Amino acid sequence: MLVSHRTWPELQDVTGSVAVVPIGSTEQHGPHLPEGTDYLIAEALAREASDRTGHLCTPTLPIGVSSHHRHFPGTMWVEPPVFRDFVESFTRNLTAHGIDRVVYVNAHGGNVVHLREVGRRLQQDGTAFAIEWMWNESIPDLIDDAFDVLGPHGGPKETAMVMHIAPDLVREDRLEDARDGGATFEHDAERVHGATTFYDTIEHSPNGVFGDQTDATPEIGQQLFEAATDQLEALLEWLDERPLEELLTDSDLEPEPGP
Amino acid sequence: MLVSHRTWPELQDVTGSVAVVPIGSTEQHGPHLPEGTDYLIAEALAREASDRTGHLCTPTLPIGVSSHHRHFPGTMWVEPPVFRDFVESFTRNLTAHGIDRVVYVNAHGGNVVHLREVGRRLQQDGTAFAIEWMWNESIPDLIDDAFDVLGPHGGPKETAMVMHIAPDLVREDRLEDARDGGATFEHDAERVHGATTFYDTIEHSPNGVFGDQTDATPEIGQQLFEAATDQLEALLEWLDERPLEELLTDSDLEPEPGP
Amino acid sequence: MLVSHRTWPELQDVTGSVAVVPIGSTEQHGPHLPEGTDYLIAEALAREASDRTGHLCTPTLPIGVSSHHRHFPGTMWVEPPVFRDFVESFTRNLTAHGIDRVVYVNAHGGNVVHLREVGRRLQQDGTAFAIEWMWNESIPDLIDDAFDVLGPHGGPKETAMVMHIAPDLVREDRLEDARDGGATFEHDAERVHGATTFYDTIEHSPNGVFGDQTDATPEIGQQLFEAATDQLEALLEWLDERPLEELLTDSDLEPEPGP
Amino acid sequence: MLVSHRTWPELQDVTGSVAVVPIGSTEQHGPHLPEGTDYLIAEALAREASDRTGHLCTPTLPIGVSSHHRHFPGTMWVEPPVFRDFVESFTRNLTAHGIDRVVYVNAHGGNVVHLREVGRRLQQDGTAFAIEWMWNESIPDLIDDAFDVLGPHGGPKETAMVMHIAPDLVREDRLEDARDGGATFEHDAERVHGATTFYDTIEHSPNGVFGDQTDATPEIGQQLFEAATDQLEALLEWLDERPLEELLTDSDLEPEPGP
Amino acid sequence: MLVSHRTWPELQDVTGSVAVVPIGSTEQHGPHLPEGTDYLIAEALAREASDRTGHLCTPTLPIGVSSHHRHFPGTMWVEPPVFRDFVESFTRNLTAHGIDRVVYVNAHGGNVVHLREVGRRLQQDGTAFAIEWMWNESIPDLIDDAFDVLGPHGGPKETAMVMHIAPDLVREDRLEDARDGGATFEHDAERVHGATTFYDTIEHSPNGVFGDQTDATPEIGQQLFEAATDQLEALLEWLDERPLEELLTDSDLEPEPGP
Amino acid sequence: MLVSHRTWPELQDVTGSVAVVPIGSTEQHGPHLPEGTDYLIAEALAREASDRTGHLCTPTLPIGVSSHHRHFPGTMWVEPPVFRDFVESFTRNLTAHGIDRVVYVNAHGGNVVHLREVGRRLQQDGTAFAIEWMWNESIPDLIDDAFDVLGPHGGPKETAMVMHIAPDLVREDRLEDARDGGATFEHDAERVHGATTFYDTIEHSPNGVFGDQTDATPEIGQQLFEAATDQLEALLEWLDERPLEELLTDSDLEPEPGP
């Protein structure tokens, strides 16, 4: 139930207290994927799960924390404190209409820690129980099985997803370029004596992406999309079933020092 | 040229420095129009003008300053300082890629003063020349001629626009309800001894909208859309032609006390 | 009852809950009017209405949001967020002594939207009912009848007012200069394809003012002053009579979708 | 030269770079003095010194940091961060017109540390050299000689000053009450084991003031006023004579570890 | 009872509500004393008093507001708003575990006003009663008697203290250099016509310190340390004995205008 | 070279531009480890590496972002924005003395993302190159080999470290309690349909810790300490050797779209 497409009287009788908030980013995704990849994926998943469950889906926030891609044309972003404040203010005001549990359907890794920070603040002051959900975290095995060379950004899993949800936006003829002009990346291997010494994508990939994109197909994309939506649907049900007090950390939990 | 749908190499050769940023809101628009009315209108106008001119169009910001509609289900908003900070941070970062003039294509009256404040700040520190544009301000005579009883919110002009750009989202069978359950509104007449003594829409309209919606037709909507897009296109050209220094207040302007 | 001139025991028995807060600015007003024009007008009106009604009058805030006059010597201002925070903090603390409705007697157009924003915040969180009142908005017909060529700033209406409240501060011999070295201004006519493309006064008037100042007389000034004060007095009574709950948006107002 | 009373062309030729900014507060001053005591004193001194020297005098900021008097009716204040931001923004914008040294003529003890903090920030980033000046600090011996029982607030020195600058505002018939219903106060003596354990005036004085007010006379007030104004005048000259670089800490000062 | 060295079960049964928070700074202290002088002193006093009384002692905040020493190598600081926010957030969160009265054991003069501001805020909103305590303020007579030429910074009293608590860190062979390359300082005497016209230590002392350090001995240091700790211990007891309501300004205190 | 223990003349000739900043937290670490565990570890490692290399070591920041342990006595924290602002302000001011690369030697997982955010901000505006380093990330294989059942908090690796650096602070007799009253934890396994649905430690471990602490020995602790210090030393050298421009992302890096 996409709020944007409904009138207010139609929303008046919605009794549930769960909302789905799609959040992505607009940033370079290599020579083969559109800049909107992350928000398009978040939107598609959130709307599908909302349609299935009847929970409210808000409009999509298409801009996130992406300054690490700043060297590439078309990348847009807001500063982290601004992003957090926006999501926090938006979520607090959602509670004016009885929403008290929120899933941020997020498709951009750079947003994760900020959404967690906002969610924690809302949980600590008892305003709402808001959590971040990222589709690939919900189906790790499926993704691992599907591709040989993954990449944290613009790789085969995102490519397959866009092939499924917006096939016209994939530049099929640039998949090999994407792979050959990009890089593979293993975060732990890139540390210098234990420290993460880089801040920008361009330090590791000249074309901005990672992995082997030629492994992606629309069929795999569809599989991933369905599986992830199933997970999201299950999560929404899980949330809906629980009393808010339990979600906001049971008040009856007490530290136990042991014997 | 919608940035979200392009890859970064495709954007690399765009030389212009003008960007179009659609901004709306998600808020009640009566029993006949969808909550997303404002951002859907902004998006449609911005994308059309971008397509015609080749200037960059960013994704749409679908949430604005709408707390005055807070009594109605589905209304969403962020607090004014948060809205301003978001737009400011977003715009500052656009300049990383050579953008230095921006048009906020806005379709929500509640955003106007905030976009002006951001634009002024950017102009004063020389970052960029960003201005607010609202479609109905560009074609006042056409609108006045088209309808008998206008309304500042959810009235015939917005109804006609949505009939044109998203006909499926108009509840045609609720147009009379919209008119009969709403109100007419004349801001000056509502002042109390010169003061604006109200803050919330519900104080004036039980169903949240104003004017006579039954006057709206898709044909008028198309007319308004075309005429407003023409204006926006002309504005983008006007901006593109001017040197930035002139836009940022000519440095050779000096106060003149007169004789 | 000007708080500044009273001792605290004298204020102890004041039972009303209405306060009048004069707010203006210090900024260029052409070659004929003093820089303090706006705060002097606000102060005179507020004190007169306070004297008549017995409601508390606070000291005058003489600095506002005036950066659009920044090219002219003597113009002073604070940034908009600072102005809002000041007024908000000041108003919140007024409530420590039982004040719960406040009229910002404002004489500077640049302050309006900021005072509205502060007032809305206080209303939404139930702290107080604070509203902005600008003298010329209370007597539009009288002003229209009095002068042929109005101006939004430094024009005949402000000139007449200062002629009445502080005649020594008007440079009578510069009235023609003011008119001839200034400009007329019609905001709508100045828009470029619907957009307001200017931020600074100097873009439209070399001497900073608008309208025909030679039409002003002290007699008209007195008329305007009396009429505006009557309006303010009536507004204070209106406020005083209403229960706070009603002012803070009736809690029994519910959206009505209609049949 | 009070900016508020001048037109902008008259200010155009002012070449000096020194401005005088009167700052006070509106807060209880016992049963005998008006709430505006502090800002009235600051204003009188600043205007007189400005008249004598020709340096610009800005309008008066009549509200300061006074929450320690919050238990007494009529006391007004803004929170410390708001006060600092206001003074900082105001001062930064003064530099748009060539002002680069500022004296805050302050008559409220509670403002001192905040004005110092703002001044230090402006000095450290090289914006301007702004300093706080409080009249009684400039003539300590004269004050000590004039009265037997001083008080930090609402005592004989402030009483004498108001007797001189605004005699109508002193409640002569309450001087004994002021003394008898108030307290004497010695900060060091009130410490508890070295700590200042109080935050509010009411903890020490039931009527809010300290010292023996019956010692005050208009003649002493005049003496204090003249002597303090002389000091302020001398300070303005001292400031005017020095190159800005020297005031902003000589760049040639280097730490010297010694032999 | 140093929290850092205890396990949480050991702290579970602590019933008191008083905490001791050592706060200092890291900044130049001349050629003879270590940069950590202030925090080392605060830590030593706080831990000793905590050991004696059993009240909780938190870890030490070793950085304060010290930009006035910025010209000297090794000086570290945070900006004043950052310092205040840190102390405020830290103190608010202490109340999660039942702490409601706090003593900031402070050994850096530059922190005093900021700790007072934080304490006042916490007191006004009823969160906790937090006060600043500086060792030398608790034993003024003893200090006056002990030395001939005091100094506000890096002088004999601090030298003696470090000789006692961390003798290895005093450069005994540089005591004469400290004195000869430094300065004496009398704040009132340094004012210019009543104004404090300096912001940086280097303006008065080439080596950064004041007074005659050669008067310091470990024996005097021990005396000062013992005497100050006695005072702190007494203060903690005083705090512990009082009901919180009394500390947060008795609710039954009412202004009394007198007869 | 611990800055706190040096005098400013001794620091005057330090030419390097690298600083080591130990950062930890004060928070529950189960029934066997002290609350200061994290900052004690950070401090020990930082000082040792500083001693070996001669690079400056600042005092330790003993408070971090730990609200997830808030249910356990003794846990202290500041809110995330406050923590970031403190570290940022502190680091910016370090650059006043020529420091332009900083290693945050961090021993608390909850600080990581915040230190990354600060470091990124400083890198993007070219102020300094500051990076986060956490000891266990530098020796993952050694740690994996040393213990059977690791834990993310208060487990065998931290236990072993404290056994080595502060043996008196380990409650040896509570190691079995720690293990038996705690939990094992695998973050991925705890996700609910891909979402992290918990915010507080108490949701997973009644005594606050994880893993099998009985595997820890001082010998292993020593090994880990030496190995980690070697890594930190190597990192400092790596940083010292590189030109700042290279660290702040080479200006000659350009996106390459590929063929």
CSV table of C-alpha atoms in Angstrom, one decimal, chain C:
chain,number,residue,atom,x,y,z
C,1,MET,CA,3.1,48.1,30.6
C,2,LEU,CA,6.7,48.1,29.5
C,3,VAL,CA,8.4,45.4,31.5
C,4,SER,CA,11.8,47.2,31.3
C,5,HIS,CA,10.4,50.1,33.2
C,6,ARG,CA,8.8,48.2,36.0
C,7,THR,CA,10.1,46.5,39.1
C,8,TRP,CA,9.5,42.9,39.7
C,9,PRO,CA,7.1,43.4,42.6
C,10,GLU,CA,5.0,45.6,40.3
C,11,LEU,CA,4.8,42.8,37.8
C,12,GLN,CA,4.0,40.2,40.4
C,13,ASP,CA,0.3,40.8,40.3
C,14,VAL,CA,-0.1,41.0,36.6
C,15,THR,CA,-2.4,38.2,35.9
C,16,GLY,CA,-2.8,38.3,32.1
C,17,SER,CA,-1.0,35.8,30.0
C,18,VAL,CA,-0.5,37.9,26.8
C,19,ALA,CA,2.8,39.5,25.9
C,20,VAL,CA,3.6,41.9,23.2
C,21,VAL,CA,7.1,41.6,21.7
C,22,PRO,CA,8.2,44.4,19.3
C,23,ILE,CA,10.6,43.2,16.6
C,24,GLY,CA,12.2,45.1,13.8
C,25,SER,CA,15.5,45.5,12.1
C,26,THR,CA,18.3,47.9,11.5
C,27,GLU,CA,18.8,48.3,7.8
C,28,GLN,CA,19.0,50.9,5.1
C,29,HIS,CA,15.8,52.8,4.4
C,30,GLY,CA,17.0,55.1,1.6
C,31,PRO,CA,18.3,58.6,1.8
C,32,HIS,CA,15.4,59.9,3.8
C,33,LEU,CA,14.6,57.4,6.6
C,34,PRO,CA,16.8,56.2,9.4
C,35,GLU,CA,18.2,52.7,9.6
C,36,GLY,CA,16.2,52.0,12.7
C,37,THR,CA,12.9,52.7,10.9
C,38,ASP,CA,11.5,49.2,11.3
C,39,TYR,CA,12.2,48.7,15.0
C,40,LEU,CA,11.1,52.2,15.8
C,41,ILE,CA,7.8,51.6,14.2
C,42,ALA,CA,7.3,48.2,15.9
C,43,GLU,CA,8.3,49.7,19.3
C,44,ALA,CA,5.9,52.6,19.0
C,45,LEU,CA,2.9,50.4,18.0
C,46,ALA,CA,3.6,47.8,20.6
C,47,ARG,CA,4.1,50.2,23.5
C,48,GLU,CA,0.9,52.1,22.6
C,49,ALA,CA,-1.2,49.0,22.5
C,50,SER,CA,0.4,47.7,25.7
C,51,ASP,CA,-0.4,51.0,27.4
C,52,ARG,CA,-4.0,50.8,26.3
C,53,THR,CA,-4.6,47.2,27.3
C,54,GLY,CA,-2.3,46.7,30.2
C,55,HIS,CA,-0.7,43.6,28.6
C,56,LEU,CA,3.0,43.3,29.1
C,57,CYS,CA,5.4,44.7,26.5
C,58,THR,CA,8.9,43.4,26.3
C,59,PRO,CA,11.9,45.3,25.2
C,60,THR,CA,12.4,45.6,21.5
C,61,LEU,CA,14.5,43.3,19.4
C,62,PRO,CA,16.2,45.7,17.0
C,63,ILE,CA,18.0,43.3,14.7
C,64,GLY,CA,16.3,41.0,12.2
C,65,VAL,CA,16.9,39.1,9.0
C,66,SER,CA,18.1,41.8,6.6
C,67,SER,CA,20.9,40.4,4.5
C,68,HIS,CA,19.1,41.4,1.3
C,69,HIS,CA,20.1,45.0,2.1
C,70,ARG,CA,23.7,44.0,2.8
C,71,HIS,CA,25.1,46.2,0.0
C,72,PHE,CA,24.1,49.3,1.8
C,73,PRO,CA,26.1,50.8,4.7
C,74,GLY,CA,24.7,50.5,8.1
C,75,THR,CA,22.6,47.4,7.4
C,76,MET,CA,22.9,44.9,10.2
C,77,TRP,CA,21.5,41.4,10.5
C,78,VAL,CA,21.8,37.9,12.0
C,79,GLU,CA,21.5,34.7,10.0
C,80,PRO,CA,18.0,33.3,9.8
C,81,PRO,CA,18.6,30.2,12.0
C,82,VAL,CA,20.1,32.5,14.7
C,83,PHE,CA,17.2,34.9,14.5
C,84,ARG,CA,14.7,32.0,14.9
C,85,ASP,CA,16.6,30.4,17.8
C,86,PHE,CA,16.8,33.7,19.6
C,87,VAL,CA,13.1,34.4,19.3
C,88,GLU,CA,12.2,30.8,20.2
C,89,SER,CA,14.5,30.7,23.3
C,90,PHE,CA,13.2,34.1,24.4
C,91,THR,CA,9.6,33.1,24.0
C,92,ARG,CA,10.0,29.8,25.7
C,93,ASN,CA,11.5,31.5,28.7
C,94,LEU,CA,8.6,34.0,28.8
C,95,THR,CA,6.4,31.1,29.7
C,96,ALA,CA,8.3,30.8,33.0
C,97,HIS,CA,6.1,33.6,34.2
C,98,GLY,CA,2.8,32.5,32.9
C,99,ILE,CA,2.8,34.0,29.5
C,100,ASP,CA,1.3,31.6,27.0
C,101,ARG,CA,0.2,33.8,24.1
C,102,VAL,CA,2.5,36.2,22.4
C,103,VAL,CA,2.2,38.7,19.6
C,104,TYR,CA,5.3,39.5,17.7
C,105,VAL,CA,4.7,43.1,16.7
C,106,ASN,CA,6.9,43.1,13.6
C,107,ALA,CA,7.7,45.9,11.2
C,108,HIS,CA,10.1,44.1,8.9
C,109,GLY,CA,8.9,41.9,6.0
C,110,GLY,CA,12.1,39.9,6.1
C,111,ASN,CA,11.2,38.6,9.6
C,112,VAL,CA,7.7,37.3,8.7
C,113,VAL,CA,8.4,33.7,7.6
C,114,HIS,CA,10.9,33.2,10.5
C,115,LEU,CA,8.4,34.4,13.1
C,116,ARG,CA,5.8,32.1,11.6
C,117,GLU,CA,8.2,29.2,11.8
C,118,VAL,CA,8.9,29.8,15.5
C,119,GLY,CA,5.3,30.3,16.2
C,120,ARG,CA,4.4,27.1,14.6
C,121,ARG,CA,7.0,25.1,16.5
C,122,LEU,CA,5.7,26.5,19.8
C,123,GLN,CA,2.1,25.8,18.8
C,124,GLN,CA,2.9,22.2,17.8
C,125,ASP,CA,4.6,21.3,21.0
C,126,GLY,CA,2.0,23.1,23.1
C,127,THR,CA,4.3,25.6,24.7
C,128,ALA,CA,2.5,28.8,23.7
C,129,PHE,CA,0.4,30.4,21.0
C,130,ALA,CA,2.7,33.0,19.4
C,131,ILE,CA,1.7,34.8,16.2
C,132,GLU,CA,3.2,37.4,14.0
C,133,TRP,CA,1.5,40.7,13.4
C,134,MET,CA,2.6,43.3,10.9
C,135,TRP,CA,0.9,46.7,11.0
C,136,ASN,CA,0.4,47.2,7.3
C,137,GLU,CA,-1.3,43.8,6.9
C,138,SER,CA,-3.9,45.0,9.4
C,139,ILE,CA,-5.0,48.1,7.4
C,140,PRO,CA,-4.5,47.3,3.8
C,141,ASP,CA,-7.4,49.3,2.5
C,142,LEU,CA,-6.4,52.4,4.4
C,143,ILE,CA,-2.9,52.2,3.0
C,144,ASP,CA,-4.0,51.6,-0.6
C,145,ASP,CA,-6.2,54.6,-0.4
C,146,ALA,CA,-3.6,56.9,1.1
C,147,PHE,CA,-0.9,56.6,-1.5
C,148,ASP,CA,-0.6,56.4,-5.3
C,149,VAL,CA,2.7,54.6,-5.6
C,150,LEU,CA,3.4,52.2,-2.8
C,151,GLY,CA,6.7,50.4,-2.3
C,152,PRO,CA,7.6,47.3,-0.4
C,153,HIS,CA,10.4,49.0,1.4
C,154,GLY,CA,11.2,52.6,2.4
C,155,GLY,CA,8.1,53.8,0.6
C,156,PRO,CA,5.4,56.4,1.5
C,157,LYS,CA,3.7,54.3,4.2
C,158,GLU,CA,6.9,53.8,6.2
C,159,THR,CA,7.8,57.4,5.6
C,160,ALA,CA,4.5,58.6,6.9
C,161,MET,CA,4.8,56.5,10.0
C,162,VAL,CA,8.2,57.8,10.9
C,163,MET,CA,7.0,61.4,10.2
C,164,HIS,CA,4.4,60.7,12.9
C,165,ILE,CA,6.4,58.8,15.5
C,166,ALA,CA,9.8,60.3,15.1
C,167,PRO,CA,9.6,63.4,12.9
C,168,ASP,CA,13.1,64.5,13.6
C,169,LEU,CA,14.5,61.4,12.0
C,170,VAL,CA,13.0,62.0,8.6
C,171,ARG,CA,15.2,63.9,6.1
C,172,GLU,CA,12.4,65.9,4.5
C,173,ASP,CA,14.8,67.4,2.0
C,174,ARG,CA,15.6,64.0,0.6
C,175,LEU,CA,12.1,62.8,-0.2
C,176,GLU,CA,12.3,63.6,-3.9
C,177,ASP,CA,15.7,62.0,-4.1
C,178,ALA,CA,14.3,58.9,-2.5
C,179,ARG,CA,11.6,58.8,-5.1
C,180,ASP,CA,13.8,59.7,-8.1
C,181,GLY,CA,16.8,57.6,-7.2
C,182,GLY,CA,14.7,54.6,-6.2
C,183,ALA,CA,12.3,52.4,-8.1
C,184,THR,CA,8.9,51.1,-8.3
C,185,PHE,CA,8.5,47.4,-7.8
C,186,GLU,CA,5.9,44.8,-8.5
C,187,HIS,CA,7.1,41.4,-7.3
C,188,ASP,CA,5.0,39.4,-9.7
C,189,ALA,CA,6.1,41.4,-12.7
C,190,GLU,CA,9.8,40.9,-11.8
C,191,ARG,CA,9.6,37.1,-11.9
C,192,VAL,CA,11.4,35.4,-14.7
C,193,HIS,CA,9.2,32.7,-16.1
C,194,GLY,CA,7.6,32.3,-12.7
C,195,ALA,CA,10.8,32.3,-10.7
C,196,THR,CA,12.0,34.9,-8.3
C,197,THR,CA,15.5,35.3,-9.6
C,198,PHE,CA,16.9,37.9,-7.3
C,199,TYR,CA,18.0,37.9,-3.7
C,200,ASP,CA,19.3,41.5,-3.2
C,201,THR,CA,17.6,44.8,-3.0
C,202,ILE,CA,20.4,46.5,-5.0
C,203,GLU,CA,19.3,44.5,-8.0
C,204,HIS,CA,16.2,46.6,-8.3
C,205,SER,CA,16.8,49.9,-6.6
C,206,PRO,CA,20.1,51.9,-6.6
C,207,ASN,CA,19.2,53.9,-3.5
C,208,GLY,CA,17.5,51.0,-1.8
C,209,VAL,CA,13.9,52.2,-1.7
C,210,PHE,CA,10.7,51.9,-3.7
C,211,GLY,CA,7.5,54.0,-4.3
C,212,ASP,CA,6.8,57.7,-4.1
C,213,GLN,CA,7.8,59.0,-0.8
C,214,THR,CA,6.6,62.6,-1.5
C,215,ASP,CA,3.1,61.5,-0.9
C,216,ALA,CA,3.8,60.9,2.8
C,217,THR,CA,2.6,63.4,5.4
C,218,PRO,CA,2.6,63.3,9.2
C,219,GLU,CA,-1.2,63.5,9.2
C,220,ILE,CA,-1.4,60.3,7.2
C,221,GLY,CA,1.2,58.8,9.4
C,222,GLN,CA,-0.9,59.6,12.4
C,223,GLN,CA,-4.0,58.1,10.8
C,224,LEU,CA,-2.1,54.9,10.0
C,225,PHE,CA,-0.7,54.7,13.4
C,226,GLU,CA,-4.0,55.1,15.1
C,227,ALA,CA,-5.8,52.6,12.8
C,228,ALA,CA,-3.0,50.0,13.2
C,229,THR,CA,-2.9,50.4,16.9
C,230,ASP,CA,-6.7,49.9,17.1
C,231,GLN,CA,-6.2,46.7,15.1
C,232,LEU,CA,-3.5,45.5,17.4
C,233,GLU,CA,-5.5,46.3,20.5
C,234,ALA,CA,-8.4,44.3,19.1
C,235,LEU,CA,-6.1,41.4,18.3
C,236,LEU,CA,-4.8,41.4,21.9
C,237,GLU,CA,-8.3,41.3,23.2
C,238,TRP,CA,-9.2,38.5,20.8
C,239,LEU,CA,-6.3,36.5,22.1
C,240,ASP,CA,-7.0,37.2,25.7
C,241,GLU,CA,-10.6,36.0,25.4
C,242,ARG,CA,-9.8,32.6,23.9
C,243,PRO,CA,-8.9,29.5,25.9
C,244,LEU,CA,-5.4,28.3,25.2
C,245,GLU,CA,-6.6,24.9,24.0
C,246,GLU,CA,-8.7,26.5,21.3
C,247,LEU,CA,-5.7,28.5,20.1
C,248,LEU,CA,-3.5,25.5,20.0
C,249,THR,CA,-5.9,23.9,17.5
C,250,ASP,CA,-8.9,22.4,19.0
C,251,SER,CA,-8.3,18.9,20.2
C,252,ASP,CA,-11.8,18.0,19.0
C,253,LEU,CA,-11.1,18.8,15.4
C,254,GLU,CA,-11.1,15.6,13.4
C,255,PRO,CA,-10.6,15.2,9.7
C,256,GLU,CA,-13.8,14.4,7.9
C,257,PRO,CA,-13.6,12.6,4.6
C,258,GLY,CA,-17.2,13.5,3.8
C,259,PRO,CA,-20.0,11.2,2.5
